[in-house]
Rosetta silent file (secondary structure, phi, psi, omega in degrees, C-alpha in Angstrom):
SEQUENCE: VNGSYMDRHCSGYTGFILDITDHLLPGEDNSVAVRVDSDQPEGWWYEGAGIYRHVNLWVAEPVYFQYNQTVVKTALDGSVYATAVLVNDTDAPATLSLQWEIRDDKTVVATASENVTVPAYNRHQVWAQMQVEDPQYWTVESPNLYTLSIHAGAEETSQRFGIRTVSFDAERGFLLNGKE
SCORE:     score description
SCORE:     0.000 S_00000001
   1 L     0.000  119.010 -177.806    0.000    0.000    0.000 S_00000001
   2 L    51.982   38.881  177.377    1.614    3.209   -1.207 S_00000001
   3 L    86.788   -3.860  179.022    4.884    1.318   -1.618 S_00000001
   4 L   -96.135  132.608  174.890    4.836   -0.358    1.827 S_00000001
   5 L   -69.251  131.622 -175.987    4.889   -4.146    2.094 S_00000001
   6 L  -101.403  -58.199 -173.186    1.831   -5.255    4.072 S_00000001
   7 L  -170.272  175.729  177.792    1.671   -9.020    4.456 S_00000001
   8 L  -131.066  140.206  175.640    1.807  -12.402    2.812 S_00000001
   9 L  -130.418  120.504 -169.332   -0.967  -14.980    2.566 S_00000001
  10 L   -92.109   15.924  177.767    0.094  -18.445    1.469 S_00000001
  11 L  -138.839  126.133  174.969   -3.229  -19.878    0.340 S_00000001
  12 L   -80.893   -1.449 -174.641   -5.347  -18.905   -2.602 S_00000001
  13 L  -108.333   -1.896  179.096   -8.172  -20.984   -1.149 S_00000001
  14 L  -124.531  147.698 -179.486   -8.732  -19.248    2.183 S_00000001
  15 L   -79.609  161.203  175.886   -9.930  -15.749    2.920 S_00000001
  16 L  -158.996  162.264 -178.824   -7.988  -13.111    4.825 S_00000001
  17 L  -131.005  138.688  173.273   -8.253   -9.471    5.833 S_00000001
  18 L  -121.703  132.787  174.222   -5.601   -6.763    6.017 S_00000001
  19 L   -91.724  111.922 -176.489   -6.110   -3.483    7.855 S_00000001
  20 L  -103.955    8.983 -174.495   -4.400   -0.874    5.681 S_00000001
  21 H   -50.235  -49.617 -174.267   -5.654    2.181    7.579 S_00000001
  22 H   -69.737   -8.892 -178.649   -2.259    3.279    8.907 S_00000001
  23 H  -105.985   -0.964  179.890   -0.719    3.178    5.413 S_00000001
  24 L   -85.800  151.641  179.624   -3.297    5.353    3.647 S_00000001
  25 L  -109.648  102.929 -177.751   -2.667    9.004    2.853 S_00000001
  26 L   -58.612  136.552  177.146   -5.844   11.008    3.607 S_00000001
  27 L    76.832    3.408 -179.885   -6.865   13.404    0.840 S_00000001
  28 L  -122.546  165.508  172.601   -4.366   11.943   -1.639 S_00000001
  29 L   -72.225  133.464  179.055   -4.436    9.270   -4.313 S_00000001
  30 L  -114.965  152.371  177.266   -3.457    5.927   -2.789 S_00000001
  31 L  -123.606  142.162  176.650   -2.203    2.820   -4.552 S_00000001
  32 L  -126.338  123.058  178.946   -2.702   -0.824   -3.655 S_00000001
  33 L  -117.588  139.792  178.254   -0.631   -3.469   -5.451 S_00000001
  34 L  -123.505  130.093  177.810   -1.119   -7.227   -5.179 S_00000001
  35 L  -109.191  130.633  178.454    1.514   -9.719   -6.294 S_00000001
  36 L  -111.442  129.456 -174.292    0.498  -13.259   -7.137 S_00000001
  37 L  -133.891  121.938 -179.544    3.260  -15.885   -7.100 S_00000001
  38 L  -105.609   23.017 -179.789    2.873  -19.562   -7.998 S_00000001
  39 L   -67.035  -34.260 -177.708    6.487  -20.583   -7.318 S_00000001
  40 L   -97.417  131.238  178.295    5.580  -22.520   -4.164 S_00000001
  41 L   -66.328  138.192 -176.764    3.216  -25.529   -4.434 S_00000001
  42 L  -131.570  -36.467 -179.918    0.025  -24.944   -2.438 S_00000001
  43 L  -116.631  162.871 -178.659   -2.757  -27.194   -3.760 S_00000001
  44 L   -99.383   -2.738 -178.417   -2.653  -30.781   -4.904 S_00000001
  45 L  -123.226  -16.865 -177.736   -4.929  -30.384   -7.915 S_00000001
  46 L  -153.187  120.723 -179.673   -4.221  -26.946   -9.393 S_00000001
  47 L  -112.027   28.865  177.124   -1.064  -24.876   -9.226 S_00000001
  48 L   -71.159  177.321  179.131   -2.207  -21.925  -11.309 S_00000001
  49 L  -134.923  155.660  178.126   -1.856  -18.375  -10.122 S_00000001
  50 L   140.251  179.599  176.189   -4.115  -15.377  -10.059 S_00000001
  51 L  -102.379  114.993 -176.417   -6.947  -13.891   -8.092 S_00000001
  52 L  -129.132   27.472  171.007   -9.944  -16.199   -8.393 S_00000001
  53 L  -137.057  170.339 -179.590  -12.063  -15.164   -5.438 S_00000001
  54 L   -65.616  143.897  173.708  -13.796  -11.906   -4.547 S_00000001
  55 L  -122.786  126.938 -178.787  -11.641   -8.976   -3.448 S_00000001
  56 L  -126.761  144.410  171.481  -13.320   -6.241   -1.426 S_00000001
  57 L  -106.849  114.321 -175.491  -12.161   -2.931   -0.060 S_00000001
  58 L  -100.074  117.128  179.451  -14.037   -2.378    3.175 S_00000001
  59 L  -104.702  125.423 -176.152  -14.297    1.254    4.266 S_00000001
  60 L  -121.094  160.198  171.896  -15.415    1.753    7.862 S_00000001
  61 L   -70.336  167.109  177.583  -16.256    4.632   10.155 S_00000001
  62 L   -61.105  -26.798  171.847  -13.715    5.457   12.920 S_00000001
  63 E  -117.260  121.892 -170.736  -15.897    3.378   15.273 S_00000001
  64 E  -147.104  166.302  174.378  -17.003    0.165   13.590 S_00000001
  65 E   -83.048  131.199  178.650  -18.004   -3.469   14.077 S_00000001
  66 L   -65.538  133.008 -176.598  -15.039   -5.827   13.786 S_00000001
  67 L   -60.235  134.317  172.077  -15.429   -7.952   10.666 S_00000001
  68 L    62.709   30.727  179.521  -16.664  -11.519   11.133 S_00000001
  69 L  -120.709   18.311  175.541  -16.977  -11.251   14.936 S_00000001
  70 L   -92.367  125.340 -176.611  -20.777  -11.355   15.310 S_00000001
  71 E  -124.642  135.305  178.694  -21.885  -14.561   17.045 S_00000001
  72 E  -123.439  129.386  175.320  -25.444  -15.776   17.581 S_00000001
  73 E  -121.496  140.821 -175.791  -26.425  -18.612   19.950 S_00000001
  74 E  -129.791  162.463  173.192  -29.970  -19.927   20.199 S_00000001
  75 L  -132.594  158.078 -176.076  -32.165  -22.201   22.293 S_00000001
  76 L   -67.195  -16.436  177.018  -35.371  -23.978   21.331 S_00000001
  77 L   -80.186    2.397  179.402  -37.422  -21.772   23.665 S_00000001
  78 L    93.757    1.996  176.465  -36.658  -18.833   21.322 S_00000001
  79 E   -69.980  133.356  178.378  -33.874  -17.323   23.435 S_00000001
  80 E  -127.339  123.764  178.117  -31.266  -15.615   21.272 S_00000001
  81 E  -114.435  122.618 -176.473  -27.922  -14.508   22.699 S_00000001
  82 E  -128.597  143.691  175.809  -25.813  -12.371   20.365 S_00000001
  83 E  -131.305  154.437  174.157  -22.392  -10.755   20.658 S_00000001
  84 E  -150.709  166.817 -179.915  -20.386   -8.411   18.460 S_00000001
  85 E  -120.988  122.713  174.121  -17.170   -6.437   18.817 S_00000001
  86 E   -96.217  138.788  179.437  -17.030   -2.666   18.401 S_00000001
  87 E  -117.666  131.882  175.995  -13.667   -1.070   17.589 S_00000001
  88 E  -112.340  109.033  179.169  -12.843    2.561   18.355 S_00000001
  89 L   -98.121   27.879  179.061   -9.932    3.822   16.247 S_00000001
  90 L  -112.969  170.480 -178.379  -10.128    7.362   17.626 S_00000001
  91 L   -91.341   13.182  178.266   -8.269    9.133   20.414 S_00000001
  92 L  -135.944  149.501  175.110  -11.441    9.739   22.481 S_00000001
  93 L   -58.837  146.428  179.661  -14.023    7.426   24.082 S_00000001
  94 E  -119.744  123.285  175.948  -17.090    6.909   21.874 S_00000001
  95 E  -102.715  125.757 -174.587  -20.580    6.579   23.350 S_00000001
  96 E  -128.582  151.468  172.236  -23.036    4.923   20.992 S_00000001
  97 E   -98.449  117.820  179.223  -26.667    3.900   21.026 S_00000001
  98 E   -96.707  135.991  174.922  -26.986    0.287   19.872 S_00000001
  99 E  -120.451  118.143  178.721  -30.168   -1.012   18.283 S_00000001
 100 E  -102.109  138.870 -177.962  -30.504   -4.793   18.010 S_00000001
 101 E  -146.952  132.417  173.866  -33.162   -6.255   15.713 S_00000001
 102 E  -114.196  128.905  179.598  -34.135   -9.798   14.710 S_00000001
 103 E  -121.796  145.020  165.222  -36.270  -10.237   11.590 S_00000001
 104 L   -93.596 -159.815 -179.492  -37.861  -13.222    9.962 S_00000001
 105 L   -67.668  -19.235 -172.774  -38.756  -13.025    6.263 S_00000001
 106 L  -116.378  -41.335 -169.637  -41.632  -10.640    6.970 S_00000001
 107 L  -141.992  171.069  172.071  -41.353   -8.684   10.216 S_00000001
 108 E   -77.975  128.079 -176.797  -39.288   -7.679   13.215 S_00000001
 109 E  -111.900  -13.058  177.278  -39.669  -10.435   15.828 S_00000001
 110 E  -162.913  147.185  177.798  -37.380   -9.159   18.632 S_00000001
 111 E  -141.292  162.906  172.327  -35.477   -6.006   19.570 S_00000001
 112 E  -156.634  158.666  176.469  -33.111   -4.685   22.205 S_00000001
 113 E  -149.433  156.104  178.588  -31.255   -1.425   22.738 S_00000001
 114 E  -165.943  160.184  171.704  -28.481   -0.096   24.934 S_00000001
 115 E  -106.476  135.911  179.480  -25.910    2.667   25.177 S_00000001
 116 E  -132.110  153.368  173.994  -22.255    1.660   25.251 S_00000001
 117 E  -119.207  126.079  178.497  -18.958    3.485   25.588 S_00000001
 118 E  -105.482  120.348 -179.670  -15.935    2.168   23.731 S_00000001
 119 L   -59.981  157.576  178.871  -12.614    3.448   25.141 S_00000001
 120 L   -58.689  140.431  178.583  -10.198    5.274   22.839 S_00000001
 121 L    47.174   51.153 -175.340   -8.087    2.993   20.624 S_00000001
 122 E  -147.428  172.093  174.803   -9.820   -0.071   22.014 S_00000001
 123 E  -115.458  152.278  179.213  -12.278   -2.893   21.374 S_00000001
 124 E  -144.842  122.165  177.410  -15.446   -3.561   23.318 S_00000001
 125 E   -80.985  128.577  177.594  -17.583   -6.691   23.171 S_00000001
 126 E  -112.149  152.736  179.920  -21.300   -5.913   23.192 S_00000001
 127 E  -150.302  158.219  176.300  -24.065   -8.420   23.769 S_00000001
 128 E  -149.142  148.518  172.532  -27.815   -8.712   23.966 S_00000001
 129 E  -117.540  128.157 -178.264  -30.294  -11.400   24.885 S_00000001
 130 E  -128.805  164.382 -178.776  -33.617  -11.358   23.056 S_00000001
 131 E  -123.935  122.748  175.227  -36.678  -13.576   22.946 S_00000001
 132 L   -96.998  116.615  178.131  -38.338  -14.745   19.717 S_00000001
 133 L   -75.674  140.754  179.610  -41.969  -15.674   20.382 S_00000001
 134 L    49.644   60.139 -176.400  -43.203  -18.804   18.568 S_00000001
 135 L   -65.153  142.046  174.588  -39.797  -19.542   17.004 S_00000001
 136 L   -98.064  112.541 -173.415  -39.674  -21.303   13.660 S_00000001
 137 E   -71.677  151.119  170.088  -36.908  -23.894   13.952 S_00000001
 138 E   -82.468  124.463  173.893  -34.263  -24.535   11.360 S_00000001
 139 L  -135.808  170.137  177.825  -34.614  -28.094   10.068 S_00000001
 140 L   -64.202  -39.884 -179.172  -33.476  -29.910    6.949 S_00000001
 141 L   -74.873  -33.480 -179.476  -37.068  -29.908    5.655 S_00000001
 142 L  -132.808   85.123 -176.811  -37.748  -26.264    6.649 S_00000001
 143 E   -77.717   67.556 -179.339  -34.512  -24.267    6.795 S_00000001
 144 L   -67.070  131.978  179.792  -36.074  -21.216    8.488 S_00000001
 145 L  -125.360  149.550  174.182  -33.625  -18.349    8.895 S_00000001
 146 E  -117.813  164.403  175.034  -33.651  -15.093   10.821 S_00000001
 147 E  -124.952  123.918  172.136  -31.457  -12.009   10.392 S_00000001
 148 E   -93.919  128.059  173.592  -29.849  -10.214   13.317 S_00000001
 149 E  -122.040  137.802  176.430  -28.958   -6.568   12.582 S_00000001
 150 E  -124.493  125.125  179.808  -27.052   -4.326   14.967 S_00000001
 151 E  -110.838  135.052  175.461  -26.959   -0.567   14.344 S_00000001
 152 E  -141.246   95.275 -175.409  -24.475    1.790   16.017 S_00000001
 153 L    64.017 -127.907 -179.847  -24.634    5.259   14.515 S_00000001
 154 L   -83.000   -9.178 -177.409  -23.772    4.953   10.812 S_00000001
 155 E   -91.458  148.990  177.135  -22.359    1.454   11.240 S_00000001
 156 E  -147.352  145.683  170.606  -24.323   -1.770   10.895 S_00000001
 157 E  -134.334  153.525  178.946  -23.522   -5.460   11.000 S_00000001
 158 E  -143.896  157.865 -178.087  -25.818   -8.379   10.319 S_00000001
 159 E  -148.288  129.520  174.167  -25.796  -12.132   10.667 S_00000001
 160 E   -85.944  143.692  179.577  -28.163  -14.811    9.310 S_00000001
 161 E  -157.059  161.739  174.662  -28.962  -17.645   11.702 S_00000001
 162 L  -118.769  147.683  175.097  -31.377  -20.459   12.418 S_00000001
 163 E   -88.673  113.155 -177.543  -32.923  -21.383   15.738 S_00000001
 164 L  -166.075  162.841  172.886  -31.865  -24.969   16.305 S_00000001
 165 L  -128.139  151.261  178.150  -29.875  -27.245   18.560 S_00000001
 166 E  -129.804  132.517  177.009  -27.446  -30.007   17.666 S_00000001
 167 E  -152.860  168.137  176.697  -26.435  -32.806   20.017 S_00000001
 168 E  -125.968  139.749  179.642  -25.258  -36.401   20.122 S_00000001
 169 E  -126.033  137.942 -177.550  -26.655  -39.144   22.320 S_00000001
 170 L   -60.035  -32.552 -177.963  -24.953  -42.514   22.933 S_00000001
 171 L   -96.858  -34.322 -174.761  -28.215  -44.394   22.306 S_00000001
 172 L  -100.595  -14.285  179.177  -30.068  -42.159   19.844 S_00000001
 173 E    83.336 -143.751 -177.710  -27.137  -40.760   17.833 S_00000001
 174 E   -73.427  132.873  178.457  -27.290  -37.348   16.156 S_00000001
 175 E  -124.114  128.791  173.820  -30.153  -35.114   17.307 S_00000001
 176 E  -111.133  117.937 -177.065  -31.360  -31.972   15.554 S_00000001
 177 L    59.511   34.623  177.549  -33.668  -29.934   17.772 S_00000001
 178 L    79.466    4.652 -177.453  -33.871  -32.871   20.173 S_00000001
 179 E  -119.405  150.120  178.077  -35.159  -35.258   17.482 S_00000001
 180 L   -72.433    0.000    0.000  -33.543  -38.144   15.640 S_00000001
């Protein structure tokens, strides 16, 4: 980025993220160069080279949700426990109003809200517990999904999930939602 070496990723088959914030020049033209090298064997079926997956440039606010850190846990009674990580890349604490929302295909089925303060140059895990009335379970026959959205100022993160449980029993084997 702008002539600075950033990192190396040795697999064309797995995703990765680089934070290039500290190497950007605000208000100026910036350059990003990617070098692809197939000198080292990496796969057992194809040793070609190139970029053959999506490449995205993710631009975030100074206070943002950390990528791929939203986790949703569910129970069959409709309880939903969700966590996310807020990052504050500024030199002052940031107080935000969080709005949590769970939707099915048609409507909002659960909400929560809270105010949080994220210390300067820090991360803060946020969480909420919500209740979905009359939950529609995820099953193989009916793969019902919900969407959790979390809003914090101009930032938003979302996660698709199903309400289901998975377990193993010595006598009954694999159980999905308590059933064989």
